[in-house]
Amino acid sequence: MQPEYATIQSRAFGQNAAVCPVCGSTEHTSIRPVFDDRYGCPDMFSLVRCNVCGHLMTSPALAEEELGGLYSTYYPRKHVNTAELVAAASEVAGSWARLRRWWNGTNNQGQYTVSPGWVMLDIGCGSGLSLLEAQALGAQAYGIEADPNVSRIADELKLRVHIGSLHDRPFPDVSFDLIVLNQVIEHIPDPGMALDALKERLKPMGRLVIVFPNRSSLWQRISGPKWINWHVPYHLHHFDAKGFRAFAQRHGYRVIRQKTITPTIWTVLQLRALHQTPVPGVPNAMWEVKPVAEVVPSTKTSLHASSFVRLIRKLVRWAAFSSLSLFNRLIDLLGQGDSILVELQIDRSP
Ligand SMILES: [Zn+2]
């Protein structure tokens, strides 16, 4: 069946000039054709480079009103079990949990920078796990999420989530010590408008923590067009550390901290993706989100494999994962990792 999205696209695609959020230029040069190598959206796009500042974008640019059709047609919805969310959030505090996050590179999320007593807003909060974690770390948590399916989870877990956009100006009486965007800014057609709108939501010394893929990372240079974080057409902007700093300054923020963090699980997926040959319009089995019932491991293999063999397999997997973690922590030390975490404050210098 032809998805409804096809009509949306034939009406509007190709009419939106990509505008560079870093320098405002509309002049750019195409680098190469790109397409959805995960979920099978059939359209072809271009990766383009801004002629003035070098920022990379997906072109043609998607308009805000096209996103609903694109995501509901192609983007798989993750299966959420609220009991599992609560259990995961209960393990967030303590030095052991912090060490584990650092080692696995899963500390690439803004909510882990929260302090007790702070009021936090997570934009694009998804299932709400980040809000539960912030609460477990002693903060008050608010979220904004575009996916209407999240309202059921929010009700069940008694979370303060606004279904919609930050431009709806939800929670009008609340100012925030911390506003978080985890892997969200690269999906927003006009990220500068988002930065501008957030200024009036921060407390005077409030912090904005933005986490996004680093398009100049070592894994990108190794993987080239097969880098998993091009993630076209969902990722509209492909920032690196220098470009993002210029972008933030253009919108009146100063960078108070910037570092790279590489989740080891991303690298596992990257190594698998290097062996794939994606085809436009065909969903890639590697990225399929399986129903919960199918995720439960089959007992068949355990009947065939002895416990000794299973132990060896487990040890090999553990050793491989640990080696990747060690490698990633080293490249993060050099600022070459796969995702960038930036902490911003409003620039009040004269
Ligand atoms: Zn530019």
GROMACS .gro file of C-alpha atoms and ligand atoms in nm:
model
  351
    1MET     CA    1   0.000   0.000   0.000
    2GLN     CA    2   0.131   0.343  -0.091
    3PRO     CA    3   0.195   0.531   0.234
    4GLU     CA    4   0.010   0.854   0.293
    5TYR     CA    5   0.349   1.016   0.330
    6ALA     CA    6   0.410   0.989  -0.046
    7THR     CA    7   0.141   1.249  -0.114
    8ILE     CA    8   0.278   1.482   0.152
    9GLN     CA    9   0.620   1.457  -0.004
   10SER     CA   10   0.517   1.508  -0.366
   11ARG     CA   11   0.347   1.827  -0.259
   12ALA     CA   12   0.623   1.976  -0.050
   13PHE     CA   13   0.955   1.801  -0.108
   14GLY     CA   14   1.212   1.990  -0.302
   15GLN     CA   15   1.056   2.325  -0.222
   16ASN     CA   16   1.243   2.387   0.098
   17ALA     CA   17   1.588   2.531   0.053
   18ALA     CA   18   1.822   2.409   0.325
   19VAL     CA   19   1.919   2.711   0.535
   20CYS     CA   20   2.242   2.681   0.729
   21PRO     CA   21   2.171   2.722   1.103
   22VAL     CA   22   2.536   2.805   1.172
   23CYS     CA   23   2.580   3.103   0.935
   24GLY     CA   24   2.238   3.161   0.772
   25SER     CA   25   2.359   3.096   0.417
   26THR     CA   26   2.138   2.918   0.160
   27GLU     CA   27   2.433   2.849  -0.072
   28HIS     CA   28   2.548   2.490  -0.055
   29THR     CA   29   2.711   2.220  -0.260
   30SER     CA   30   2.590   1.862  -0.287
   31ILE     CA   31   2.839   1.604  -0.162
   32ARG     CA   32   2.656   1.279  -0.244
   33PRO     CA   33   2.309   1.124  -0.264
   34VAL     CA   34   2.180   0.976   0.062
   35PHE     CA   35   1.874   0.777   0.166
   36ASP     CA   36   1.710   0.611   0.466
   37ASP     CA   37   1.936   0.309   0.525
   38ARG     CA   38   1.738   0.190   0.829
   39TYR     CA   39   1.360   0.204   0.790
   40GLY     CA   40   1.301   0.206   0.415
   41CYS     CA   41   1.170   0.557   0.335
   42PRO     CA   42   1.210   0.539  -0.047
   43ASP     CA   43   1.305   0.902  -0.118
   44MET     CA   44   1.648   1.017  -0.224
   45PHE     CA   45   1.813   1.313  -0.053
   46SER     CA   46   2.146   1.490  -0.081
   47LEU     CA   47   2.407   1.548   0.181
   48VAL     CA   48   2.503   1.911   0.124
   49ARG     CA   49   2.782   2.131   0.257
   50CYS     CA   50   2.728   2.501   0.333
   51ASN     CA   51   2.950   2.702   0.098
   52VAL     CA   52   3.023   2.960   0.367
   53CYS     CA   53   3.090   2.768   0.690
   54GLY     CA   54   3.107   2.398   0.593
   55HIS     CA   55   2.805   2.282   0.798
   56LEU     CA   56   2.650   1.960   0.660
   57MET     CA   57   2.274   1.926   0.604
   58THR     CA   58   2.022   1.688   0.454
   59SER     CA   59   1.859   1.844   0.148
   60PRO     CA   60   1.586   1.917   0.054
   61ALA     CA   61   1.509   2.036   0.405
   62LEU     CA   62   1.197   1.887   0.563
   63ALA     CA   63   0.933   2.126   0.691
   64GLU     CA   64   0.799   2.087   1.046
   65GLU     CA   65   0.458   1.976   0.909
   66GLU     CA   66   0.615   1.694   0.704
   67LEU     CA   67   0.773   1.527   1.006
   68GLY     CA   68   0.453   1.371   1.146
   69GLY     CA   69   0.387   1.180   0.822
   70LEU     CA   70   0.749   1.075   0.785
   71TYR     CA   71   0.787   0.944   1.140
   72SER     CA   72   0.447   0.773   1.167
   73THR     CA   73   0.501   0.594   0.834
   74TYR     CA   74   0.860   0.478   0.869
   75TYR     CA   75   1.003   0.531   1.216
   76PRO     CA   76   0.944   0.224   1.433
   77ARG     CA   77   0.793   0.275   1.774
   78LYS     CA   78   0.988   0.111   2.054
   79HIS     CA   79   0.801  -0.129   2.278
   80VAL     CA   80   0.784   0.017   2.626
   81ASN     CA   81   0.731  -0.175   2.945
   82THR     CA   82   0.670   0.070   3.228
   83ALA     CA   83   0.783  -0.177   3.498
   84GLU     CA   84   1.119  -0.207   3.318
   85LEU     CA   85   1.150   0.173   3.304
   86VAL     CA   86   1.093   0.201   3.678
   87ALA     CA   87   1.346  -0.077   3.746
   88ALA     CA   88   1.607   0.087   3.518
   89ALA     CA   89   1.559   0.429   3.681
   90SER     CA   90   1.599   0.282   4.031
   91GLU     CA   91   1.960   0.188   3.943
   92VAL     CA   92   2.065   0.536   3.833
   93ALA     CA   93   2.220   0.673   4.154
   94GLY     CA   94   2.555   0.590   4.315
   95SER     CA   95   2.920   0.578   4.210
   96TRP     CA   96   2.900   0.223   4.072
   97ALA     CA   97   2.617   0.326   3.836
   98ARG     CA   98   2.816   0.635   3.732
   99LEU     CA   99   3.126   0.425   3.663
  100ARG     CA  100   2.924   0.175   3.457
  101ARG     CA  101   2.770   0.457   3.250
  102TRP     CA  102   3.114   0.605   3.188
  103TRP     CA  103   3.261   0.269   3.084
  104ASN     CA  104   2.971   0.183   2.849
  105GLY     CA  105   2.947   0.540   2.716
  106THR     CA  106   2.581   0.563   2.814
  107ASN     CA  107   2.645   0.886   3.007
  108ASN     CA  108   2.585   1.077   2.683
  109GLN     CA  109   2.254   1.205   2.819
  110GLY     CA  110   2.183   1.539   2.979
  111GLN     CA  111   1.974   1.415   3.272
  112TYR     CA  112   2.286   1.265   3.434
  113THR     CA  113   2.422   1.619   3.483
  114VAL     CA  114   2.129   1.712   3.710
  115SER     CA  115   2.181   1.806   4.077
  116PRO     CA  116   1.938   1.740   4.363
  117GLY     CA  117   1.671   2.009   4.391
  118TRP     CA  118   1.700   2.122   4.028
  119VAL     CA  119   1.404   2.159   3.797
  120MET     CA  120   1.472   1.983   3.465
  121LEU     CA  121   1.296   1.988   3.129
  122ASP     CA  122   1.372   1.713   2.874
  123ILE     CA  123   1.268   1.800   2.520
  124GLY     CA  124   1.196   1.485   2.322
  125CYS     CA  125   1.174   1.279   2.642
  126GLY     CA  126   1.048   0.966   2.462
  127SER     CA  127   0.937   0.691   2.701
  128GLY     CA  128   1.006   0.913   3.004
  129LEU     CA  129   1.300   0.711   3.139
  130SER     CA  130   1.512   1.028   3.158
  131LEU     CA  131   1.242   1.192   3.374
  132LEU     CA  132   1.231   0.894   3.612
  133GLU     CA  133   1.611   0.901   3.631
  134ALA     CA  134   1.620   1.275   3.703
  135GLN     CA  135   1.363   1.221   3.979
  136ALA     CA  136   1.573   0.938   4.123
  137LEU     CA  137   1.867   1.183   4.127
  138GLY     CA  138   1.661   1.426   4.335
  139ALA     CA  139   1.533   1.663   4.065
  140GLN     CA  140   1.187   1.772   3.959
  141ALA     CA  141   1.135   1.657   3.602
  142TYR     CA  142   0.920   1.783   3.313
  143GLY     CA  143   0.912   1.654   2.958
  144ILE     CA  144   0.794   1.745   2.610
  145GLU     CA  145   0.730   1.474   2.355
  146ALA     CA  146   0.573   1.483   2.006
  147ASP     CA  147   0.459   1.118   2.005
  148PRO     CA  148   0.100   1.102   2.139
  149ASN     CA  149   0.152   0.738   2.244
  150VAL     CA  150   0.370   0.861   2.530
  151SER     CA  151   0.072   1.014   2.711
  152ARG     CA  152  -0.042   0.667   2.825
  153ILE     CA  153   0.303   0.595   2.974
  154ALA     CA  154   0.317   0.939   3.134
  155ASP     CA  155  -0.026   0.887   3.295
  156GLU     CA  156   0.072   0.545   3.423
  157LEU     CA  157   0.400   0.671   3.573
  158LYS     CA  158   0.253   1.006   3.689
  159LEU     CA  159   0.509   1.201   3.484
  160ARG     CA  160   0.465   1.566   3.381
  161VAL     CA  161   0.481   1.536   3.003
  162HIS     CA  162   0.341   1.779   2.750
  163ILE     CA  163   0.249   1.607   2.422
  164GLY     CA  164   0.336   1.856   2.150
  165SER     CA  165   0.614   2.104   2.082
  166LEU     CA  166   0.825   2.338   2.292
  167HIS     CA  167   0.672   2.620   2.086
  168ASP     CA  168   0.337   2.544   2.260
  169ARG     CA  169   0.512   2.694   2.566
  170PRO     CA  170   0.394   2.428   2.811
  171PHE     CA  171   0.439   2.460   3.190
  172PRO     CA  172   0.424   2.843   3.156
  173ASP     CA  173   0.486   2.912   3.527
  174VAL     CA  174   0.800   2.699   3.553
  175SER     CA  175   1.161   2.807   3.490
  176PHE     CA  176   1.429   2.545   3.456
  177ASP     CA  177   1.775   2.491   3.605
  178LEU     CA  178   1.847   2.241   3.331
  179ILE     CA  179   1.700   2.187   2.985
  180VAL     CA  180   1.808   1.872   2.805
  181LEU     CA  181   1.795   1.772   2.438
  182ASN     CA  182   1.927   1.416   2.397
  183GLN     CA  183   1.983   1.329   2.028
  184VAL     CA  184   1.708   1.572   1.927
  185ILE     CA  185   1.862   1.891   1.786
  186GLU     CA  186   1.974   1.715   1.465
  187HIS     CA  187   1.610   1.618   1.394
  188ILE     CA  188   1.474   1.975   1.416
  189PRO     CA  189   1.428   2.160   1.082
  190ASP     CA  190   1.511   2.500   1.237
  191PRO     CA  191   1.730   2.428   1.541
  192GLY     CA  192   1.811   2.798   1.584
  193MET     CA  193   1.446   2.876   1.652
  194ALA     CA  194   1.452   2.611   1.926
  195LEU     CA  195   1.760   2.766   2.092
  196ASP     CA  196   1.595   3.110   2.081
  197ALA     CA  197   1.271   2.980   2.234
  198LEU     CA  198   1.457   2.804   2.517
  199LYS     CA  199   1.624   3.122   2.643
  200GLU     CA  200   1.309   3.242   2.816
  201ARG     CA  201   1.257   2.904   2.983
  202LEU     CA  202   1.594   2.891   3.160
  203LYS     CA  203   1.660   3.033   3.506
  204PRO     CA  204   1.927   3.310   3.501
  205MET     CA  205   2.211   3.064   3.570
  206GLY     CA  206   2.031   2.771   3.409
  207ARG     CA  207   2.206   2.526   3.178
  208LEU     CA  208   2.115   2.382   2.844
  209VAL     CA  209   2.267   2.039   2.774
  210ILE     CA  210   2.253   1.928   2.412
  211VAL     CA  211   2.377   1.590   2.293
  212PHE     CA  212   2.410   1.507   1.923
  213PRO     CA  213   2.614   1.288   1.685
  214ASN     CA  214   2.962   1.413   1.598
  215ARG     CA  215   2.992   1.412   1.223
  216SER     CA  216   3.371   1.455   1.248
  217SER     CA  217   3.416   1.151   1.473
  218LEU     CA  218   3.676   0.881   1.419
  219TRP     CA  219   3.400   0.623   1.359
  220GLN     CA  220   3.254   0.848   1.088
  221ARG     CA  221   3.593   0.873   0.920
  222ILE     CA  222   3.633   0.494   0.937
  223SER     CA  223   3.277   0.419   0.819
  224GLY     CA  224   3.219   0.693   0.558
  225PRO     CA  225   2.873   0.666   0.397
  226LYS     CA  226   2.798   0.366   0.622
  227TRP     CA  227   2.830   0.574   0.941
  228ILE     CA  228   2.511   0.490   1.136
  229ASN     CA  229   2.454   0.848   1.251
  230TRP     CA  230   2.393   1.003   0.911
  231HIS     CA  231   2.049   0.855   0.976
  232VAL     CA  232   1.889   1.039   0.682
  233PRO     CA  233   1.627   1.182   0.640
  234TYR     CA  234   1.553   1.192   1.015
  235HIS     CA  235   1.881   1.374   1.087
  236LEU     CA  236   1.854   1.705   0.906
  237HIS     CA  237   2.167   1.866   1.051
  238HIS     CA  238   2.508   1.708   1.090
  239PHE     CA  239   2.705   1.913   1.342
  240ASP     CA  240   3.059   1.885   1.465
  241ALA     CA  241   3.213   2.049   1.773
  242LYS     CA  242   3.338   2.364   1.598
  243GLY     CA  243   3.020   2.422   1.396
  244PHE     CA  244   2.800   2.369   1.698
  245ARG     CA  245   2.997   2.619   1.904
  246ALA     CA  246   2.950   2.882   1.630
  247PHE     CA  247   2.579   2.794   1.607
  248ALA     CA  248   2.530   2.831   1.985
  249GLN     CA  249   2.718   3.164   1.992
  250ARG     CA  250   2.509   3.296   1.703
  251HIS     CA  251   2.201   3.234   1.918
  252GLY     CA  252   2.340   3.404   2.230
  253TYR     CA  253   2.481   3.113   2.427
  254ARG     CA  254   2.831   3.040   2.553
  255VAL     CA  255   2.977   2.691   2.572
  256ILE     CA  256   3.079   2.606   2.927
  257ARG     CA  257   3.172   2.242   2.862
  258GLN     CA  258   3.203   2.024   2.556
  259LYS     CA  259   3.319   1.662   2.528
  260THR     CA  260   3.265   1.353   2.318
  261ILE     CA  261   3.113   1.031   2.450
  262THR     CA  262   3.086   0.714   2.245
  263PRO     CA  263   2.828   0.457   2.355
  264THR     CA  264   2.983   0.112   2.305
  265ILE     CA  265   2.651  -0.023   2.180
  266TRP     CA  266   2.667   0.232   1.894
  267THR     CA  267   3.001   0.084   1.794
  268VAL     CA  268   2.859  -0.269   1.800
  269LEU     CA  269   2.584  -0.151   1.563
  270GLN     CA  270   2.840   0.039   1.353
  271LEU     CA  271   3.054  -0.271   1.304
  272ARG     CA  272   2.746  -0.466   1.196
  273ALA     CA  273   2.638  -0.185   0.960
  274LEU     CA  274   2.977  -0.194   0.786
  275HIS     CA  275   2.883  -0.540   0.654
  276GLN     CA  276   2.541  -0.432   0.523
  277THR     CA  277   2.449  -0.306   0.177
  278PRO     CA  278   2.135  -0.099   0.230
  279VAL     CA  279   1.891  -0.046  -0.057
  280PRO     CA  280   1.662   0.261  -0.092
  281GLY     CA  281   1.302   0.181   0.000
  282VAL     CA  282   1.387  -0.148   0.171
  283PRO     CA  283   1.380  -0.164   0.554
  284ASN     CA  284   1.709  -0.300   0.689
  285ALA     CA  285   1.650  -0.607   0.909
  286MET     CA  286   1.931  -0.493   1.140
  287TRP     CA  287   1.718  -0.197   1.256
  288GLU     CA  288   1.388  -0.381   1.290
  289VAL     CA  289   1.217  -0.324   1.625
  290LYS     CA  290   1.077  -0.662   1.724
  291PRO     CA  291   0.758  -0.716   1.923
  292VAL     CA  292   0.839  -0.797   2.287
  293ALA     CA  293   0.734  -1.164   2.249
  294GLU     CA  294   1.001  -1.219   1.981
  295VAL     CA  295   1.274  -1.057   2.187
  296VAL     CA  296   1.252  -1.331   2.453
  297PRO     CA  297   1.550  -1.556   2.377
  298SER     CA  298   1.473  -1.894   2.231
  299THR     CA  299   1.551  -2.195   2.450
  300LYS     CA  300   1.637  -2.405   2.144
  301THR     CA  301   2.000  -2.299   2.128
  302SER     CA  302   2.051  -2.368   2.495
  303LEU     CA  303   1.937  -2.729   2.443
  304HIS     CA  304   2.206  -2.775   2.178
  305ALA     CA  305   2.490  -2.584   2.337
  306SER     CA  306   2.646  -2.717   2.654
  307SER     CA  307   2.685  -2.483   2.947
  308PHE     CA  308   3.061  -2.478   2.888
  309VAL     CA  309   3.020  -2.357   2.529
  310ARG     CA  310   2.772  -2.095   2.644
  311LEU     CA  311   3.017  -1.973   2.907
  312ILE     CA  312   3.293  -1.944   2.646
  313ARG     CA  313   3.062  -1.752   2.411
  314LYS     CA  314   2.967  -1.518   2.695
  315LEU     CA  315   3.333  -1.459   2.782
  316VAL     CA  316   3.422  -1.386   2.418
  317ARG     CA  317   3.134  -1.138   2.390
  318TRP     CA  318   3.235  -0.973   2.718
  319ALA     CA  319   3.599  -0.944   2.605
  320ALA     CA  320   3.499  -0.798   2.266
  321PHE     CA  321   3.261  -0.547   2.425
  322SER     CA  322   3.522  -0.447   2.685
  323SER     CA  323   3.786  -0.392   2.416
  324LEU     CA  324   3.547  -0.166   2.226
  325SER     CA  325   3.468   0.024   2.546
  326LEU     CA  326   3.838   0.074   2.617
  327PHE     CA  327   3.898   0.195   2.259
  328ASN     CA  328   3.600   0.434   2.279
  329ARG     CA  329   3.711   0.582   2.611
  330LEU     CA  330   4.051   0.654   2.453
  331ILE     CA  331   3.903   0.826   2.146
  332ASP     CA  332   3.673   1.025   2.375
  333LEU     CA  333   3.981   1.146   2.566
  334LEU     CA  334   4.105   1.280   2.231
  335GLY     CA  335   3.767   1.444   2.154
  336GLN     CA  336   3.712   1.217   1.853
  337GLY     CA  337   3.408   1.026   1.982
  338ASP     CA  338   3.075   0.960   1.817
  339SER     CA  339   2.847   1.188   2.015
  340ILE     CA  340   2.908   1.534   2.156
  341LEU     CA  341   2.770   1.662   2.486
  342VAL     CA  342   2.764   2.041   2.508
  343GLU     CA  343   2.670   2.243   2.815
  344LEU     CA  344   2.551   2.597   2.738
  345GLN     CA  345   2.453   2.904   2.935
  346ILE     CA  346   2.299   3.224   2.807
  347ASP     CA  347   2.583   3.462   2.719
  348ARG     CA  348   2.535   3.772   2.934
  349SER     CA  349   2.869   3.930   2.856
  350PRO     CA  350   2.835   4.294   2.739
  351ZN      ZN  351   2.688   2.786   0.698
   0.00000   0.00000   0.00000
